[in-house]
PDB file of C-alpha atoms in Angstrom:
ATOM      1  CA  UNK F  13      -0.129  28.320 -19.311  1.00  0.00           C
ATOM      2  CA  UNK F  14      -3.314  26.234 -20.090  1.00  0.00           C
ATOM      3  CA  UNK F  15      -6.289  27.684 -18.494  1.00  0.00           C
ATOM      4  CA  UNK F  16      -7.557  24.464 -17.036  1.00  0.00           C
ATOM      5  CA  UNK F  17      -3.409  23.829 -15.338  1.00  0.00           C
ATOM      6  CA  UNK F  18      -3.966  27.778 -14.441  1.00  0.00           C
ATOM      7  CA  UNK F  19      -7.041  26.712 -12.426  1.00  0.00           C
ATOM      8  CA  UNK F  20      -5.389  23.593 -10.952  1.00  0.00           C
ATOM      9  CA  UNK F  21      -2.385  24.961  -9.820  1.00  0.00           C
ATOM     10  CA  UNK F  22      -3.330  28.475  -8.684  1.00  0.00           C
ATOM     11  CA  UNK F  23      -6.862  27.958  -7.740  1.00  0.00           C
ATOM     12  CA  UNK F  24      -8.191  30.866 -10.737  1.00  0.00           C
ATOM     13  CA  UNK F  25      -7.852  32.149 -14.116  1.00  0.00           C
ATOM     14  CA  UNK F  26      -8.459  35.355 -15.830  1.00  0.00           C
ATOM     15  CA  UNK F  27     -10.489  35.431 -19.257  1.00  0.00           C
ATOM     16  CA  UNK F  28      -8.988  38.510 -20.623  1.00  0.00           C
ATOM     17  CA  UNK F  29     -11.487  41.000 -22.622  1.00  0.00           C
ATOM     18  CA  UNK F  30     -14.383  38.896 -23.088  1.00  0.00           C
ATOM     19  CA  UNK F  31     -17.279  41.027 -22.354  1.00  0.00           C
ATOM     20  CA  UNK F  32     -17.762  43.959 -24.688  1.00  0.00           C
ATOM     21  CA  UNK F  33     -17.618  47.826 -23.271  1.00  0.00           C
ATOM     22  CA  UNK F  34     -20.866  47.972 -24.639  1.00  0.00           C
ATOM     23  CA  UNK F  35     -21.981  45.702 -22.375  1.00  0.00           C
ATOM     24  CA  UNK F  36     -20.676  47.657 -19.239  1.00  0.00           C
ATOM     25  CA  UNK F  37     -22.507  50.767 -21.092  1.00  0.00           C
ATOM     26  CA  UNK F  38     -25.903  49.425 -21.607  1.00  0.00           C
ATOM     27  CA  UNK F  39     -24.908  48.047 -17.464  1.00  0.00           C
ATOM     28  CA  UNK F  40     -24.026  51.793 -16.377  1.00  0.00           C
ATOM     29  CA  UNK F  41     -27.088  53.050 -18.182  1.00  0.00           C
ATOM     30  CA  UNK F  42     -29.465  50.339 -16.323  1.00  0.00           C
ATOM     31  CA  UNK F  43     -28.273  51.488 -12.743  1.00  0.00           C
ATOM     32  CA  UNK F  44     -28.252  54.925 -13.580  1.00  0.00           C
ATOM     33  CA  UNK F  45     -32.147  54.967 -15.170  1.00  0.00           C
ATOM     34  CA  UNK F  46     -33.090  52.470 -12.123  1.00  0.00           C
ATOM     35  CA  UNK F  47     -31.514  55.252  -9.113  1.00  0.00           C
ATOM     36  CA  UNK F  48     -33.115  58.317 -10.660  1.00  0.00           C
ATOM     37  CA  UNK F  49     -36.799  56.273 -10.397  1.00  0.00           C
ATOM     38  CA  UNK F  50     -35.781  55.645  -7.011  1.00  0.00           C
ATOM     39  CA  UNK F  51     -34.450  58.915  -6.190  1.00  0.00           C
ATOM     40  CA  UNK F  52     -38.324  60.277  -7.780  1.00  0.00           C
ATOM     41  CA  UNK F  53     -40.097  57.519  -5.874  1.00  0.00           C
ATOM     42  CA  UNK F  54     -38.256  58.216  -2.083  1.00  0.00           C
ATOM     43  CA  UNK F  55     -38.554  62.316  -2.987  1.00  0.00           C
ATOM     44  CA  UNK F  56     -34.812  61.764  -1.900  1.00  0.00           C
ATOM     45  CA  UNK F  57     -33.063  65.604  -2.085  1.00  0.00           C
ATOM     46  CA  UNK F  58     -29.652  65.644  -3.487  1.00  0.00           C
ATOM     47  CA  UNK F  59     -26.885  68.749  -3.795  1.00  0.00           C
ATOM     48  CA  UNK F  60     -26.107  68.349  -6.843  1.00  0.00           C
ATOM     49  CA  UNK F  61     -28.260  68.613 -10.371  1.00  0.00           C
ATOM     50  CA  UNK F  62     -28.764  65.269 -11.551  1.00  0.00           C
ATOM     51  CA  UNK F  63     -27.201  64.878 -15.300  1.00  0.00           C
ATOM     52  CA  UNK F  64     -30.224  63.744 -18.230  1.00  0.00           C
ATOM     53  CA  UNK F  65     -29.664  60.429 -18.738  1.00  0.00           C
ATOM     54  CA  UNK F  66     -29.792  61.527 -22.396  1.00  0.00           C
ATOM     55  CA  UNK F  67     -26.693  63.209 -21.825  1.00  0.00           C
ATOM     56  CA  UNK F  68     -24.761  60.909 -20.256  1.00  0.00           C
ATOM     57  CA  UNK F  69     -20.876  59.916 -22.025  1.00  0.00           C
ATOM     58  CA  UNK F  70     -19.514  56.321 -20.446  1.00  0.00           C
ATOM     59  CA  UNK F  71     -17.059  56.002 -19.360  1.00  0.00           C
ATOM     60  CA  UNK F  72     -16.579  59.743 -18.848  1.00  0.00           C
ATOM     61  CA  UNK F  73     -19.418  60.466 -16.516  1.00  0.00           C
ATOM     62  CA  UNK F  74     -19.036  57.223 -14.279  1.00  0.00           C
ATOM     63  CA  UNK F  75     -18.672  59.720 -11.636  1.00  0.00           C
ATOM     64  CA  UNK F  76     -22.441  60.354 -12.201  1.00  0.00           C
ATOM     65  CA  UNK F  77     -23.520  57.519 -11.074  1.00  0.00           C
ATOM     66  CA  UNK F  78     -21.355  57.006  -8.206  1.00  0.00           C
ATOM     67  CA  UNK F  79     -23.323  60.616  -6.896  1.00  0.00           C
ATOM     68  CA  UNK F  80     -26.630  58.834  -7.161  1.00  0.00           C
ATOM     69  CA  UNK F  81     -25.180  55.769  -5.623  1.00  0.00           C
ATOM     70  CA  UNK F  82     -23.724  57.812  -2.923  1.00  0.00           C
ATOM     71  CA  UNK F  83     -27.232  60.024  -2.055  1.00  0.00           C
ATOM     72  CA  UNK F  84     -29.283  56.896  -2.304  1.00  0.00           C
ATOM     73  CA  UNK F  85     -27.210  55.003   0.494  1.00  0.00           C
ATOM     74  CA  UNK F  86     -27.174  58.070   2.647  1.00  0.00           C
ATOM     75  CA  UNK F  87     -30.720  58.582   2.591  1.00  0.00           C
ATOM     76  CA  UNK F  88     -31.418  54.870   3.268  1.00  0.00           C
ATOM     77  CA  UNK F  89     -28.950  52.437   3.337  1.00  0.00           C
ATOM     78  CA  UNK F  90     -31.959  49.694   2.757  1.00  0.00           C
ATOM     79  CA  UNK F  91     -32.629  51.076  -0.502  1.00  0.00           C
ATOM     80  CA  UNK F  92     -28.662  49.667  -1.818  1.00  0.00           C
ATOM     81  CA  UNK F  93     -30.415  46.204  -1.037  1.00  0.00           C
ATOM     82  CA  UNK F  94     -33.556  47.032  -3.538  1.00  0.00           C
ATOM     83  CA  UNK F  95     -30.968  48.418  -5.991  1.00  0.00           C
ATOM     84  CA  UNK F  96     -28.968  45.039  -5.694  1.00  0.00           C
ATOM     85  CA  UNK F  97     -32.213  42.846  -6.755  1.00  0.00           C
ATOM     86  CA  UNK F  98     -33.794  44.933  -9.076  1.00  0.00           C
ATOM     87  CA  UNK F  99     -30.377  45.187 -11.399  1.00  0.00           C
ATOM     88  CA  UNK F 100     -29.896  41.258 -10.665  1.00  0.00           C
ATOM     89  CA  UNK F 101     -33.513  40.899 -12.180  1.00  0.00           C
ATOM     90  CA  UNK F 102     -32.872  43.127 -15.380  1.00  0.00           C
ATOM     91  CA  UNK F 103     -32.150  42.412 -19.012  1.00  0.00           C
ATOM     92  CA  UNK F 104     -28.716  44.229 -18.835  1.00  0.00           C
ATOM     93  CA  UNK F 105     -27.490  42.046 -16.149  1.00  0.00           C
ATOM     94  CA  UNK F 106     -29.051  38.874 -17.912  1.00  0.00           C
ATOM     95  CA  UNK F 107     -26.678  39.271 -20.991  1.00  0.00           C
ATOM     96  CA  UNK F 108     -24.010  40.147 -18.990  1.00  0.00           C
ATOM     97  CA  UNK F 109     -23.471  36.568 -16.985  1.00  0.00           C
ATOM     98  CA  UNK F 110     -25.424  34.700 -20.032  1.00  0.00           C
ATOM     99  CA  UNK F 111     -22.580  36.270 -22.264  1.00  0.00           C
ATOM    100  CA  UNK F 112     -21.082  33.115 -24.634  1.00  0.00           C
ATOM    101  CA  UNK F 113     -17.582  33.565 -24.079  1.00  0.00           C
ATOM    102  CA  UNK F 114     -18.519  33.311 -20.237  1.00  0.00           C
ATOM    103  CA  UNK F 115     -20.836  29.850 -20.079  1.00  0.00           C
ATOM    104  CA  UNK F 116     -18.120  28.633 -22.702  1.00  0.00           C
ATOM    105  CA  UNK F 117     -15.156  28.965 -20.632  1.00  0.00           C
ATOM    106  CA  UNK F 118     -17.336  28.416 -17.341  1.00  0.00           C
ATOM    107  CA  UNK F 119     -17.882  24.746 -19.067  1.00  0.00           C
ATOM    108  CA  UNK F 120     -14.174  24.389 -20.346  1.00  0.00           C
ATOM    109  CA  UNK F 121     -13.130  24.956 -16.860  1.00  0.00           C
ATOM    110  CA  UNK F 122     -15.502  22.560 -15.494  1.00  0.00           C
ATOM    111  CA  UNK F 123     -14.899  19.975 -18.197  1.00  0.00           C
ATOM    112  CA  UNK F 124     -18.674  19.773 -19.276  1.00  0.00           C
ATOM    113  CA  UNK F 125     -19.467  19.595 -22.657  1.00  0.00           C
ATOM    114  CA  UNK F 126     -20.950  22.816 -24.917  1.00  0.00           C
ATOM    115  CA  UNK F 127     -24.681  21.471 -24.129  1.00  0.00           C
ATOM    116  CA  UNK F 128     -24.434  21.137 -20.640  1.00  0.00           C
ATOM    117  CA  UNK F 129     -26.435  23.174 -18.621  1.00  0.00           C
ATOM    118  CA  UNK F 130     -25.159  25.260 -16.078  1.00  0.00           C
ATOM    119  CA  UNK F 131     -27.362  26.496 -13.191  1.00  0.00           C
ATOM    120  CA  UNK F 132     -26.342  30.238 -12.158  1.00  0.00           C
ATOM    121  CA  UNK F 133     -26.435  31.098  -8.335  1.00  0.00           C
ATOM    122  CA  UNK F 134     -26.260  34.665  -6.153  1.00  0.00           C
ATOM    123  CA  UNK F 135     -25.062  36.355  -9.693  1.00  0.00           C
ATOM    124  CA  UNK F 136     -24.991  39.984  -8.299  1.00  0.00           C
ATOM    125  CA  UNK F 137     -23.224  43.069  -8.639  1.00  0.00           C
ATOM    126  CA  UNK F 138     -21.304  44.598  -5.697  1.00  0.00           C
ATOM    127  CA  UNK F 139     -21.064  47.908  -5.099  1.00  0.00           C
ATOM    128  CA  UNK F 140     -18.368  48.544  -2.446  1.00  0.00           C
ATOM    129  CA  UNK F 141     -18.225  51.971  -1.134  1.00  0.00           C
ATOM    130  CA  UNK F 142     -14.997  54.391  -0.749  1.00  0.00           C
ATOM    131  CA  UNK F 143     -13.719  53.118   3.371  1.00  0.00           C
ATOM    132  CA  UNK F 144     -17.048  51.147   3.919  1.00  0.00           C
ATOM    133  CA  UNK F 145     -15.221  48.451   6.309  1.00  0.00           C
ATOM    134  CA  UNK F 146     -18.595  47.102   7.747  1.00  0.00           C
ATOM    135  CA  UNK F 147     -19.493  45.710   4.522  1.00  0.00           C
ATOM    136  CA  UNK F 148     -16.058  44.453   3.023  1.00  0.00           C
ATOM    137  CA  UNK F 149     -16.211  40.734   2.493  1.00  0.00           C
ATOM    138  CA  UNK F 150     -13.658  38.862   4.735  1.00  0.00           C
ATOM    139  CA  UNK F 151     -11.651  36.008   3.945  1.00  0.00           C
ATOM    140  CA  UNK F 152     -13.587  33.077   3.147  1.00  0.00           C
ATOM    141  CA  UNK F 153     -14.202  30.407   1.088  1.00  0.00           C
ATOM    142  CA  UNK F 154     -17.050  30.227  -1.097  1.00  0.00           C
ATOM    143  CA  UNK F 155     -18.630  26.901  -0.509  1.00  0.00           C
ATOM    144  CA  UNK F 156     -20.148  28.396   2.334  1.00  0.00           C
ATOM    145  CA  UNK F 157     -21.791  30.714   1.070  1.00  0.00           C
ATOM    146  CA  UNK F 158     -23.776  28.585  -1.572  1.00  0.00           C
ATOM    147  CA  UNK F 159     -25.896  24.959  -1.390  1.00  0.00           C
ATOM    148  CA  UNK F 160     -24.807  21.980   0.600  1.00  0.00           C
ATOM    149  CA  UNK F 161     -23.339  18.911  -2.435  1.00  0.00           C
ATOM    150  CA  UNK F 162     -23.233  21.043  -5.679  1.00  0.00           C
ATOM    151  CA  UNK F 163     -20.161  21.436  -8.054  1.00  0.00           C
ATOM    152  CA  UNK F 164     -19.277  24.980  -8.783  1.00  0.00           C
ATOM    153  CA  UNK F 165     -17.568  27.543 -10.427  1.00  0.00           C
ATOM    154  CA  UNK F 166     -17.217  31.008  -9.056  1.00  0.00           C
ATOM    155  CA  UNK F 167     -16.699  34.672 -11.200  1.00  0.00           C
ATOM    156  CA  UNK F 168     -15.572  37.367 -10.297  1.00  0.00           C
ATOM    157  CA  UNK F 169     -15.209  40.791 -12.385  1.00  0.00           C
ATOM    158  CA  UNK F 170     -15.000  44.405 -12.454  1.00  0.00           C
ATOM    159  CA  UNK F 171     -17.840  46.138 -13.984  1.00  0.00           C
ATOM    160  CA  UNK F 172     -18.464  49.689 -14.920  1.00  0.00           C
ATOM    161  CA  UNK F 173     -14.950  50.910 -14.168  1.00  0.00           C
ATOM    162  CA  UNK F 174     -11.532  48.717 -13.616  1.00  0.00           C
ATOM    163  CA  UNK F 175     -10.515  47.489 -10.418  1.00  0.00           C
ATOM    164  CA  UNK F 176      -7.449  48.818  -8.864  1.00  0.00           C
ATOM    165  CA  UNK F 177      -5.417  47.897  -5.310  1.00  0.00           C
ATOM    166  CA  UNK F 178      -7.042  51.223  -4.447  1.00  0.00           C
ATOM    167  CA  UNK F 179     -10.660  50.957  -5.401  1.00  0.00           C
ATOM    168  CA  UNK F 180     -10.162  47.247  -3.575  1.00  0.00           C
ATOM    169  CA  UNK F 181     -10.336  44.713  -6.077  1.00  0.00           C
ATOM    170  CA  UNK F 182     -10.586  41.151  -5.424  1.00  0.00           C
ATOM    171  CA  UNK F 183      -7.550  39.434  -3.298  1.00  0.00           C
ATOM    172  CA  UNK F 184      -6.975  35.616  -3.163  1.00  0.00           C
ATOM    173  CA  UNK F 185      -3.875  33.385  -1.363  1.00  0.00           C
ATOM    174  CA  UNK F 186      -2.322  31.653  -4.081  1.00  0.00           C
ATOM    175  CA  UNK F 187      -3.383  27.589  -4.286  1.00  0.00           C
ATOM    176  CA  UNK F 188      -4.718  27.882  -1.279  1.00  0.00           C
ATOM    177  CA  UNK F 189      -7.801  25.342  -2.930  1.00  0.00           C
ATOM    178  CA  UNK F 190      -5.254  22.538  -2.774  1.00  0.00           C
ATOM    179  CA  UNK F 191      -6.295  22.133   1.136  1.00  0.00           C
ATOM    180  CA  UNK F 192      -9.803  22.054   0.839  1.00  0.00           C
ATOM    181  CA  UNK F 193     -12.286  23.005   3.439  1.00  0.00           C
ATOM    182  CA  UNK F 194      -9.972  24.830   6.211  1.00  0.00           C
ATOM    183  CA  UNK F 195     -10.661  25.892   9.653  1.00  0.00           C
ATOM    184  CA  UNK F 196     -13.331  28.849   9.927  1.00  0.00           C
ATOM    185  CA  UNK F 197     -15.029  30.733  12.306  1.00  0.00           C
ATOM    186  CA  UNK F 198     -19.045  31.506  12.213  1.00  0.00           C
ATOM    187  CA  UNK F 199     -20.014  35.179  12.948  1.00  0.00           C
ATOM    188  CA  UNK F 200     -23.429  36.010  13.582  1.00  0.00           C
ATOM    189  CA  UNK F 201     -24.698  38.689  12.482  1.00  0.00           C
ATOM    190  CA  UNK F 202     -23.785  42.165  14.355  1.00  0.00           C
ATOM    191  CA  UNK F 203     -25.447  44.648  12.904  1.00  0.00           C
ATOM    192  CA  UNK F 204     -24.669  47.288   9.924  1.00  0.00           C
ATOM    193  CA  UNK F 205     -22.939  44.280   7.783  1.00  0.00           C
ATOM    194  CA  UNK F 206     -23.465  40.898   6.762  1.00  0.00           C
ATOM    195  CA  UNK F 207     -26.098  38.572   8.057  1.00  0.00           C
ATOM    196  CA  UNK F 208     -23.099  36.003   8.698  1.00  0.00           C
ATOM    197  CA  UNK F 209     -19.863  35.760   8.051  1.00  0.00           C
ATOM    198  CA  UNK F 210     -17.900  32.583   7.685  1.00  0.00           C
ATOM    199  CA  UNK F 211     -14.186  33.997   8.264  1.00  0.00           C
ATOM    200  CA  UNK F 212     -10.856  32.132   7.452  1.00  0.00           C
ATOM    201  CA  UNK F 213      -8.733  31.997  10.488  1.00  0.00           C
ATOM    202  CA  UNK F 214      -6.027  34.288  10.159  1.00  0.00           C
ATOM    203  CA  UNK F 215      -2.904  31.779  10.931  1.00  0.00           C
ATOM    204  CA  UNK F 216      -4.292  29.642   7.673  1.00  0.00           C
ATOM    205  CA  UNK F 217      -4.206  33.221   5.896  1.00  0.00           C
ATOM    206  CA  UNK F 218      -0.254  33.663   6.949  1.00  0.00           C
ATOM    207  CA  UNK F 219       0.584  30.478   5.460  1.00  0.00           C
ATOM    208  CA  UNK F 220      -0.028  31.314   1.062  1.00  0.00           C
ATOM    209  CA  UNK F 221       0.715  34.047  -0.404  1.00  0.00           C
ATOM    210  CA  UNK F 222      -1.594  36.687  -0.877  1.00  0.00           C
ATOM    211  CA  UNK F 223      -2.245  38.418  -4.752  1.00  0.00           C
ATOM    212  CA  UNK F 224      -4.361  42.151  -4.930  1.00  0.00           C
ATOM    213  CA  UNK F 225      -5.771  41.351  -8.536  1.00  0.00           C
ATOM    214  CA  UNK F 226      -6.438  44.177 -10.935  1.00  0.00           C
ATOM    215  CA  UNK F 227      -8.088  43.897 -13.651  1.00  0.00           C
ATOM    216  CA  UNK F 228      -9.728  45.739 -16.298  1.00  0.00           C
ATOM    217  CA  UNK F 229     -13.647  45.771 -17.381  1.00  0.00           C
ATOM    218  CA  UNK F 230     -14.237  42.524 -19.594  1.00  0.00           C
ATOM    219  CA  UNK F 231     -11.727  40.608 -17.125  1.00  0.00           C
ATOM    220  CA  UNK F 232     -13.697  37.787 -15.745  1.00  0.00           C
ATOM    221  CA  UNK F 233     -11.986  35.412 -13.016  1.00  0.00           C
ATOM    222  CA  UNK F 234     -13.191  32.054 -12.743  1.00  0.00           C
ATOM    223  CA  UNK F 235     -11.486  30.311  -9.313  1.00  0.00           C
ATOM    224  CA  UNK F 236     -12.304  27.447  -7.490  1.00  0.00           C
ATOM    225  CA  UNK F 237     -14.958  26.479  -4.486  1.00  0.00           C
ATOM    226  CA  UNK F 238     -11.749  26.298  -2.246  1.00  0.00           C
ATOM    227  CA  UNK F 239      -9.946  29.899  -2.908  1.00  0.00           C
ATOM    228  CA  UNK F 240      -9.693  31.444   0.024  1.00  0.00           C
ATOM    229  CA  UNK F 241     -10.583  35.364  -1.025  1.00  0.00           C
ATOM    230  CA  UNK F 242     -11.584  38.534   0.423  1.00  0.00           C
ATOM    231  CA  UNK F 243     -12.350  41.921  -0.942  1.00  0.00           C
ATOM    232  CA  UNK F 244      -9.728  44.363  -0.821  1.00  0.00           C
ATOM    233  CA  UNK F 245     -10.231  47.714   0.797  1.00  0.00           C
ATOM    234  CA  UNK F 246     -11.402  50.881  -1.001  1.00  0.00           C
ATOM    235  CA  UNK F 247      -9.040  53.598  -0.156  1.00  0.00           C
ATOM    236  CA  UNK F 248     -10.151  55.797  -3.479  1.00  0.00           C
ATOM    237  CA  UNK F 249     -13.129  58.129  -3.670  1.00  0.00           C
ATOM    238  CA  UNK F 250     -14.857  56.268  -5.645  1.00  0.00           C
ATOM    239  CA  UNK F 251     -17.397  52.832  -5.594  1.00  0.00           C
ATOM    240  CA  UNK F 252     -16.092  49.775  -6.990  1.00  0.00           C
ATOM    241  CA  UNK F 253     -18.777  47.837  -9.158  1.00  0.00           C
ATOM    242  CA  UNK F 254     -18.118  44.062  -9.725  1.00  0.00           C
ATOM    243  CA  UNK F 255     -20.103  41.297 -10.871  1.00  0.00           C
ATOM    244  CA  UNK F 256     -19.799  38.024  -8.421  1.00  0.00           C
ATOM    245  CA  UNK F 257     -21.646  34.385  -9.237  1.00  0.00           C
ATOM    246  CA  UNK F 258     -21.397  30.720  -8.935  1.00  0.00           C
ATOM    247  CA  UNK F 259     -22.276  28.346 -12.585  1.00  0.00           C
ATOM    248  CA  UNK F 260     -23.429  24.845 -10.816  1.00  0.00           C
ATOM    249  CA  UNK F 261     -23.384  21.799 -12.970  1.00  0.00           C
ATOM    250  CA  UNK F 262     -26.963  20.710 -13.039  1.00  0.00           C
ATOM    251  CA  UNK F 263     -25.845  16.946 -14.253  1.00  0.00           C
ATOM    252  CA  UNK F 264     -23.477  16.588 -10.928  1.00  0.00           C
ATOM    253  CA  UNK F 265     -25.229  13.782  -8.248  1.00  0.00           C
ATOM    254  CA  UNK F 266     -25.799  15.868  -5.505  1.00  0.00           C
ATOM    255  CA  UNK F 267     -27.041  19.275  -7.450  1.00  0.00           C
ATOM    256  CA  UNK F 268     -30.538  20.400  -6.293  1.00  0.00           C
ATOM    257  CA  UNK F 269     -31.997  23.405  -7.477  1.00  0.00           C
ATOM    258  CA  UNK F 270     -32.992  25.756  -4.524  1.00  0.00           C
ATOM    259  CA  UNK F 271     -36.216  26.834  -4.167  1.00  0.00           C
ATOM    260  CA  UNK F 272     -36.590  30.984  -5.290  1.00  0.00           C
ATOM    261  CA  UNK F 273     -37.615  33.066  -1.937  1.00  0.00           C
ATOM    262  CA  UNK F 274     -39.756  36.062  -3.567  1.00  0.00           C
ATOM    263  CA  UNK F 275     -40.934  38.604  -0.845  1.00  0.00           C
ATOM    264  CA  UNK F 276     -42.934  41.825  -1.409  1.00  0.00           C
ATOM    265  CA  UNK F 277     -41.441  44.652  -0.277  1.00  0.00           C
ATOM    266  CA  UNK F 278     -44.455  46.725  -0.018  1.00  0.00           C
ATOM    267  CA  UNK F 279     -47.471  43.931   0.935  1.00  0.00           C
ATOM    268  CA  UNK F 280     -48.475  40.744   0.773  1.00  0.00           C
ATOM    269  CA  UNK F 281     -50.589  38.690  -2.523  1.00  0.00           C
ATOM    270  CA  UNK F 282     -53.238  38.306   0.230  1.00  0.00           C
ATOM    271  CA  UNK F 283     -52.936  42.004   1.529  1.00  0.00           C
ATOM    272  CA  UNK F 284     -53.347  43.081  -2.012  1.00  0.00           C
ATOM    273  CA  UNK F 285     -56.504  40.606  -2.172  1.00  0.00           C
ATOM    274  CA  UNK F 286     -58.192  42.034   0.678  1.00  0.00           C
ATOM    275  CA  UNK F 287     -57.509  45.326  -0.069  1.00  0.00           C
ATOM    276  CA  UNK F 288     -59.458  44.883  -3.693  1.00  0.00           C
ATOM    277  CA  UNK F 289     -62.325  42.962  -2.396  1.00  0.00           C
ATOM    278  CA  UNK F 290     -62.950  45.342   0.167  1.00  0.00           C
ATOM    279  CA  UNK F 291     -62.974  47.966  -2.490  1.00  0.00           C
ATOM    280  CA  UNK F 292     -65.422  45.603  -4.746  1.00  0.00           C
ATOM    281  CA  UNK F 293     -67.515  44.596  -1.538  1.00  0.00           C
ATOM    282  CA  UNK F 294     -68.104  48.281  -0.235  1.00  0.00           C
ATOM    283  CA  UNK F 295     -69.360  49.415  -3.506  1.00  0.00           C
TER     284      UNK F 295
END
C-alpha cells in the first residue's frame, strides 16, 4: 500500500530500516558516557563494576547500560529527568531525528515539498522501565500534548534495542484519527508520574481495534495528530528506549514557534553574577 493511503486509512506508517545501527551505536555510547559522569558527579555507589566504555560491544552489552540506567533512577529518580535533556541536547540525538530519510518521508507524508522546513517539537527519548506503571503513557491523543493551531506529524521508534509486546512497545486503535478530537478526561497531576495526563475515555477505546506494534531499531512510525495511542506495558527485565517527536510545518497559518524555557538546575545567571562580584568586590 502507498504510504500516504497507509497514513489515511490507518492513521500511521512504518519506514522500515531507515536509520543506520550505527546510529543507535554512537546513541548507546552517548547515554552510556553521559550516566557514568553522572554516576562520578552524584558519588552514586553501585553493586556491580562498571564496564570501560572502551570496552563496550553494541548490541551485546546493552545490558550495561540498562545497570547504569537502573542505579541512577534508584538513587534519584530526578536525575532520569537531567538524563532526558542532556541526551535531547547532544550531537548523537541531533543526527538521529535530523536523519534524511526521516525529514524526507516526514515531508512526503505531509505533502510539503523537499525545501520546506519542518519545525521539530518534544523530540525525546523514552526510557520506560521493566513494571514502571506510574510513568506508562495512557491513551491519548497527541494534539494535546503539543501547541494550540499547528500541523503535525508525530514519530515514534525503538532505539537502542527492538521493541517487543513484552518490553511494551507502542500500541495504537486502528483509524481511530478518522474521528478527530474525541472525548477526554484531564488529570492533574498526582504525584510520582506525569504532570498531566489527558486520557482517552475508555468506552471510545472499546470501539477500534487495538494493534501492540513491534518493531525493530531503524523502524520509525510516522501517525497522525488524531491516533489515539498509549505505551504498552513492560513485562521484561529490561528498559525500553524509544525516540518520540512531532515535525510542525512552519509554512501552515496558524504555526507559531514556542518560546524555549531554559532553567538552571544548579543557580540562577544573576546568582552566578553576584556570586563573582562579591568575589571581585571583597578582594
Amino acid at each position: 500500500m502507498d504510504k500516504l493511503k497507509e497514513l489515511s486509512e490507518n492513521g500511521f506508517y512504518i519506514a522500515k530500516s531507515i536509520t543506520p545501527i550505527s546510529m543507535h551505536k554512537e546513541i548507546f555510547l552517548t547515554f552510556y558516557d553521559v550516566l557514568i559522569s553522572m554516576i562520578s558527579r552524584h558519588k552514586i555507589r553501585t553493586d556491580f563494576q562498571i564496564k570501560n566504555i572502551e570496552d563496550l560491544n553494541y548490541p551485546d552489552d546493552i545490558k550495561e547500560l540498562d545497570k547504569l540506567v537502573f542505579a541512577v533512577s534508584d538513587f534519584n529518580r530526578e536525575l532520569m529527568g537531567e538524563l532526558y535533556d542532556t541526551v535531547a541536547y547532544c550531537s548523537a540525538f541531533f543526527k538521529l531525528i535530523g536523519n534524511p530519510e526521516i525529514e524526507k518521508t516526514a515531508r512526503e507524508l505531509m505533502s510539503l515539498k523537499s525545501y520546506s522546513t519542518m519545525y521539530s517539537v518534544t523530540h525525546r527519548i523514552r526510557m520506560d522501565e521493566p513494571k514502571d506503571e506510574m510513568r506508562r503513557a495512557a491513551w491519548h491523543q497527541e494534539i494535546f500534548h503539543s501547541y494550540p493551531d499547528t500541523r503535525f506529524l508525530q514519530t515514534w521508534g525503538p532505539v537502542i534495542r527492538n521493541s517487543t509486546v513484552s518490553n511494551g512497545t507502542i500500541e495504537v486503535c486502528k483509524k481511530s484519527h478518522q474521528h478527530g478530537v474525541v472525548d477526554q478526561d484531564w488529570e492533574e497531576f498526582k504525584g510520582g508520574g506525569y504532570a498531566q495526563r489527558i486520557i482517552v475515555k475508555d468506552e471510545i477505546v472499546k470501539k477500534h481495534e487495538i494493534l501492540q506494534l513491534e518493531m525493530n531499531i531503524g523502524d520509525v512510525m510516522f501517525f497522525d495528530r488524531h491516533l489515539i495511542h498509549r505505551s504498552g506495558y513492560n513485562s521484561s527485565n529490561e528498559i525500553r528506549y524509544s525516540q518520540v517527536g512531532l515535525w510542525n510545518d512552519c509554512s501552515y497559518k496558524g504555526f507559531r514557534t514556542p518560546k524555549p524555557a531554559f532553567e538552571s538546575r544548579t543557580f540562577s545567571p544573576r546568582d552566578n553574577y553576584d556570586m563573582q562580584m562579591k568575589k571581585i568586590r571583597s578582594q
